[in-house]
Amino acid sequence: GAVVSQHPSWVICKSGTSVKIECRSLDFQATTMFWYRQFPKQSLMLMATSNEGSKATYEQGVEKDKFLINHASLTLSTLTVTSAHPEDSSFYICSARNVMIGLFFGSGTQLSVL
Amino acid sequence: ILNVEQSPQSLHVQEGDSTNFTCSFPSSNFYALHWYRWETAKSPEALFVMTLNGDEKKKGRISATLNTKEGYSYLYIKGSQPEDSATYLCALPYSGGGADGLTFGKGTHLIIQP
């Protein structure tokens, strides 16, 4: 089946630093990728939608300058958390969509900001 | 924003017993409902996509039903096995269900006790 690889699976960083999370579709082309985050005991919440070669569309309340999304190719999207702070500590997960075969998720990244 | 409710939040079931849990959603403007199975440290795995009122889908010992008029879906597991232990997520598309993201419930955390 289709595989979405997400790295790293966990990361610890100091407050004020930036962290990049990668999401790759390994065996299919993803025209659309989605980024979600999940706080403890909460549901997965959509942060942004990105289409290859276009600027990402951010959900209300998600700062586009803080969460930089790049979707430069049909198999790779990255989420950069800039100047991370403890309140950005969360679980981040991507999903990749191919119109013909469907929607597939990565395994997520647990971010802890000290 | 859609309100997707899942109950119960967690469930302990004896191996061999059958169980079921619920996803509730607004019945207006329904397009589709997705069920996912999510094991710890893995990617959410798609189980079913339900679209028609009265739909019933089955995959091995797992089945799901859909009532769009009253806004609920049930997921059933027959003869639970330890490998069924996971979080089961219900999700609906934000709007038209095309390339939009999903609104998730908080999930039902199922633990099968040997």
CSV table of C-alpha atoms in Angstrom, one decimal:
chain,number,residue,atom,x,y,z
A,1,GLY,CA,0.0,0.0,0.0
A,2,ALA,CA,0.9,3.7,-0.2
A,3,VAL,CA,3.4,4.9,2.4
A,4,VAL,CA,3.9,8.3,3.8
A,5,SER,CA,7.2,8.7,5.7
A,6,GLN,CA,7.4,11.5,8.3
A,7,HIS,CA,10.6,12.5,10.0
A,8,PRO,CA,11.6,12.9,12.7
A,9,SER,CA,9.3,10.9,14.9
A,10,TRP,CA,10.2,12.9,17.9
A,11,VAL,CA,12.3,16.0,18.5
A,12,ILE,CA,13.3,18.0,21.6
A,13,CYS,CA,14.5,21.5,21.0
A,14,LYS,CA,15.3,24.7,23.0
A,15,SER,CA,13.0,27.6,23.1
A,16,GLY,CA,13.7,30.0,20.3
A,17,THR,CA,15.1,27.5,17.8
A,18,SER,CA,13.4,26.3,14.6
A,19,VAL,CA,12.4,22.7,13.8
A,20,LYS,CA,11.8,21.2,10.4
A,21,ILE,CA,9.5,18.2,9.9
A,22,GLU,CA,9.5,16.3,6.6
A,23,CYS,CA,6.6,14.4,5.1
A,24,ARG,CA,7.3,12.3,2.0
A,25,SER,CA,5.1,10.1,-0.1
A,26,LEU,CA,7.3,7.2,-0.9
A,27,ASP,CA,5.5,5.4,-3.8
A,28,PHE,CA,2.9,7.9,-5.1
A,29,GLN,CA,2.6,11.5,-6.0
A,30,ALA,CA,0.7,13.8,-3.6
A,31,THR,CA,-0.9,16.8,-5.2
A,32,THR,CA,-2.2,17.9,-1.8
A,33,MET,CA,-0.7,17.5,1.7
A,34,PHE,CA,-2.3,18.3,5.0
A,35,TRP,CA,-0.7,19.2,8.3
A,36,TYR,CA,-2.5,18.5,11.6
A,37,ARG,CA,-1.5,18.9,15.2
A,38,GLN,CA,-2.9,17.2,18.3
A,39,PHE,CA,-2.6,18.5,21.9
A,40,PRO,CA,-3.0,16.0,24.7
A,41,LYS,CA,-6.5,14.6,25.0
A,42,GLN,CA,-7.7,16.6,22.0
A,43,SER,CA,-8.6,15.7,18.5
A,44,LEU,CA,-6.4,16.1,15.4
A,45,MET,CA,-6.8,19.7,14.2
A,46,LEU,CA,-6.1,20.7,10.7
A,47,MET,CA,-3.4,23.4,10.5
A,48,ALA,CA,-2.9,23.9,6.8
A,49,THR,CA,-3.4,22.5,3.4
A,50,SER,CA,-0.7,22.7,0.8
A,51,ASN,CA,-0.9,22.0,-2.9
A,52,GLU,CA,2.3,21.4,-4.8
A,53,GLY,CA,3.8,24.6,-6.1
A,54,SER,CA,1.3,26.8,-4.4
A,55,LYS,CA,1.3,28.7,-1.1
A,56,ALA,CA,-0.3,26.8,1.8
A,57,THR,CA,-3.8,27.7,3.0
A,58,TYR,CA,-3.8,28.1,6.8
A,59,GLU,CA,-6.7,27.4,9.1
A,60,GLN,CA,-8.0,30.2,11.3
A,61,GLY,CA,-5.8,30.8,14.3
A,62,VAL,CA,-2.7,29.2,12.8
A,63,GLU,CA,0.1,31.7,12.2
A,64,LYS,CA,1.6,31.3,8.7
A,65,ASP,CA,4.8,33.1,9.7
A,66,LYS,CA,5.4,30.7,12.6
A,67,PHE,CA,4.5,27.5,10.8
A,68,LEU,CA,6.2,27.6,7.4
A,69,ILE,CA,5.0,25.0,5.0
A,70,ASN,CA,6.8,24.2,1.8
A,71,HIS,CA,5.4,21.8,-0.8
A,72,ALA,CA,8.0,22.1,-3.6
A,73,SER,CA,7.6,18.7,-5.1
A,74,LEU,CA,4.8,16.1,-5.5
A,75,THR,CA,6.5,13.8,-3.0
A,76,LEU,CA,7.7,16.2,-0.3
A,77,SER,CA,6.2,18.7,2.1
A,78,THR,CA,8.0,20.3,5.0
A,79,LEU,CA,6.6,22.1,8.1
A,80,THR,CA,9.1,24.4,9.9
A,81,VAL,CA,8.1,25.6,13.4
A,82,THR,CA,10.0,28.8,13.6
A,83,SER,CA,11.2,30.3,17.0
A,84,ALA,CA,9.5,27.4,18.8
A,85,HIS,CA,8.2,28.0,22.3
A,86,PRO,CA,6.9,25.5,24.9
A,87,GLU,CA,3.3,26.2,23.9
A,88,ASP,CA,4.2,24.8,20.4
A,89,SER,CA,4.9,21.4,22.0
A,90,SER,CA,2.5,19.1,20.4
A,91,PHE,CA,2.1,16.1,18.1
A,92,TYR,CA,2.3,17.0,14.4
A,93,ILE,CA,1.1,14.7,11.7
A,94,CYS,CA,0.9,15.0,7.9
A,95,SER,CA,-1.3,13.3,5.3
A,96,ALA,CA,-0.8,13.1,1.6
A,97,ARG,CA,-3.5,12.8,-1.0
A,98,ASN,CA,-3.5,11.4,-4.4
A,99,VAL,CA,-6.8,11.8,-6.3
A,100,MET,CA,-6.7,8.3,-7.7
A,101,ILE,CA,-5.6,6.2,-4.7
A,102,GLY,CA,-6.7,8.2,-1.7
A,103,LEU,CA,-5.4,9.8,1.5
A,104,PHE,CA,-2.6,8.4,3.6
A,105,PHE,CA,-1.0,9.6,6.9
A,106,GLY,CA,2.5,9.8,8.2
A,107,SER,CA,3.2,8.4,11.6
A,108,GLY,CA,3.6,11.8,13.3
A,109,THR,CA,6.2,13.9,15.1
A,110,GLN,CA,6.2,14.6,18.8
A,111,LEU,CA,7.7,18.0,19.4
A,112,SER,CA,8.8,19.0,22.8
A,113,VAL,CA,10.1,22.5,23.3
A,114,LEU,CA,12.1,23.2,26.5
B,1,ILE,CA,-16.3,23.9,12.1
B,2,LEU,CA,-18.0,20.5,12.3
B,3,ASN,CA,-18.6,19.0,15.8
B,4,VAL,CA,-17.6,15.3,15.6
B,5,GLU,CA,-18.2,13.4,18.9
B,6,GLN,CA,-17.0,10.0,19.7
B,7,SER,CA,-18.0,7.8,22.6
B,8,PRO,CA,-16.8,6.3,24.7
B,9,GLN,CA,-13.4,7.9,25.0
B,10,SER,CA,-11.9,4.6,26.2
B,11,LEU,CA,-13.0,1.1,26.4
B,12,HIS,CA,-11.6,-2.1,28.0
B,13,VAL,CA,-12.9,-5.3,26.5
B,14,GLN,CA,-12.1,-8.9,27.3
B,15,GLU,CA,-10.5,-10.9,24.5
B,16,GLY,CA,-13.2,-12.7,22.5
B,17,ASP,CA,-16.0,-10.3,23.4
B,18,SER,CA,-17.7,-8.1,20.8
B,19,THR,CA,-17.9,-4.3,21.2
B,20,ASN,CA,-19.0,-1.2,19.5
B,21,PHE,CA,-18.6,2.5,19.7
B,22,THR,CA,-20.2,5.6,18.3
B,23,CYS,CA,-19.4,8.6,16.1
B,24,SER,CA,-21.9,11.5,16.1
B,25,PHE,CA,-21.9,14.4,13.7
B,26,PRO,CA,-24.2,17.1,12.3
B,27,SER,CA,-26.7,15.5,10.0
B,28,SER,CA,-27.0,18.5,7.7
B,29,ASN,CA,-24.7,18.8,4.6
B,30,PHE,CA,-23.4,15.3,5.0
B,31,TYR,CA,-20.8,14.2,2.4
B,32,ALA,CA,-18.8,11.3,3.8
B,33,LEU,CA,-17.6,9.7,7.0
B,34,HIS,CA,-14.2,8.1,7.5
B,35,TRP,CA,-13.2,5.6,10.1
B,36,TYR,CA,-9.5,5.1,10.9
B,37,ARG,CA,-7.6,2.7,13.1
B,38,TRP,CA,-4.5,4.2,14.8
B,39,GLU,CA,-2.0,2.1,16.6
B,40,THR,CA,0.6,3.8,18.8
B,41,ALA,CA,3.7,5.0,16.8
B,42,LYS,CA,2.1,4.0,13.5
B,43,SER,CA,0.2,5.9,10.8
B,44,PRO,CA,-3.6,6.0,11.0
B,45,GLU,CA,-5.0,3.3,8.8
B,46,ALA,CA,-8.1,3.9,6.8
B,47,LEU,CA,-10.9,1.4,7.6
B,48,PHE,CA,-14.0,2.6,5.9
B,49,VAL,CA,-15.4,5.5,3.9
B,50,MET,CA,-19.2,5.7,4.4
B,51,THR,CA,-21.3,7.9,2.1
B,52,LEU,CA,-24.8,6.6,1.9
B,53,ASN,CA,-27.5,6.6,4.6
B,54,GLY,CA,-28.0,3.0,5.7
B,55,ASP,CA,-24.5,2.0,4.4
B,56,GLU,CA,-23.0,-1.0,6.1
B,57,LYS,CA,-19.4,-2.0,5.4
B,58,LYS,CA,-17.4,-4.9,6.7
B,59,LYS,CA,-13.7,-5.7,6.8
B,60,GLY,CA,-13.0,-9.1,8.5
B,61,ARG,CA,-14.4,-8.8,12.1
B,62,ILE,CA,-14.9,-5.1,11.9
B,63,SER,CA,-18.0,-3.5,10.5
B,64,ALA,CA,-19.6,-0.1,10.4
B,65,THR,CA,-23.0,1.4,9.9
B,66,LEU,CA,-24.2,4.9,8.9
B,67,ASN,CA,-27.3,6.9,9.7
B,68,THR,CA,-27.0,10.3,8.1
B,69,LYS,CA,-30.5,11.4,9.0
B,70,GLU,CA,-29.8,11.2,12.7
B,71,GLY,CA,-26.1,11.8,12.4
B,72,TYR,CA,-24.3,8.8,13.8
B,73,SER,CA,-22.1,5.9,12.8
B,74,TYR,CA,-21.4,2.8,14.7
B,75,LEU,CA,-18.2,0.7,14.5
B,76,TYR,CA,-18.5,-2.9,15.6
B,77,ILE,CA,-15.7,-5.4,16.4
B,78,LYS,CA,-16.7,-9.0,16.7
B,79,GLY,CA,-14.7,-11.4,18.8
B,80,SER,CA,-12.1,-8.9,19.9
B,81,GLN,CA,-8.4,-9.8,19.7
B,82,PRO,CA,-5.4,-8.2,21.3
B,83,GLU,CA,-4.3,-6.8,18.0
B,84,ASP,CA,-7.5,-4.8,17.8
B,85,SER,CA,-6.2,-2.6,20.6
B,86,ALA,CA,-5.8,0.9,19.0
B,87,THR,CA,-7.5,4.3,18.9
B,88,TYR,CA,-10.4,4.4,16.4
B,89,LEU,CA,-10.9,7.8,14.8
B,90,CYS,CA,-13.9,9.1,13.0
B,91,ALA,CA,-13.6,12.0,10.6
B,92,LEU,CA,-15.7,14.1,8.2
B,93,PRO,CA,-14.5,16.4,5.4
B,94,TYR,CA,-14.5,20.0,6.2
B,95,SER,CA,-16.9,20.8,3.3
B,96,GLY,CA,-17.3,19.4,-0.1
B,97,GLY,CA,-15.0,16.5,0.6
B,98,GLY,CA,-12.8,17.2,-2.4
B,99,ALA,CA,-9.3,18.2,-1.5
B,100,ASP,CA,-10.3,19.5,1.9
B,101,GLY,CA,-9.0,18.4,5.2
B,102,LEU,CA,-10.8,16.3,7.7
B,103,THR,CA,-12.4,17.2,11.0
B,104,PHE,CA,-11.7,14.4,13.5
B,105,GLY,CA,-13.3,13.3,16.7
B,106,LYS,CA,-11.1,12.7,19.8
B,107,GLY,CA,-11.2,8.9,19.1
B,108,THR,CA,-12.1,5.9,21.1
B,109,HIS,CA,-9.2,4.2,22.8
B,110,LEU,CA,-9.8,0.5,22.7
B,111,ILE,CA,-7.8,-1.9,24.9
B,112,ILE,CA,-8.4,-5.6,24.5
B,113,GLN,CA,-7.5,-7.6,27.7
B,114,PRO,CA,-6.2,-11.1,27.2
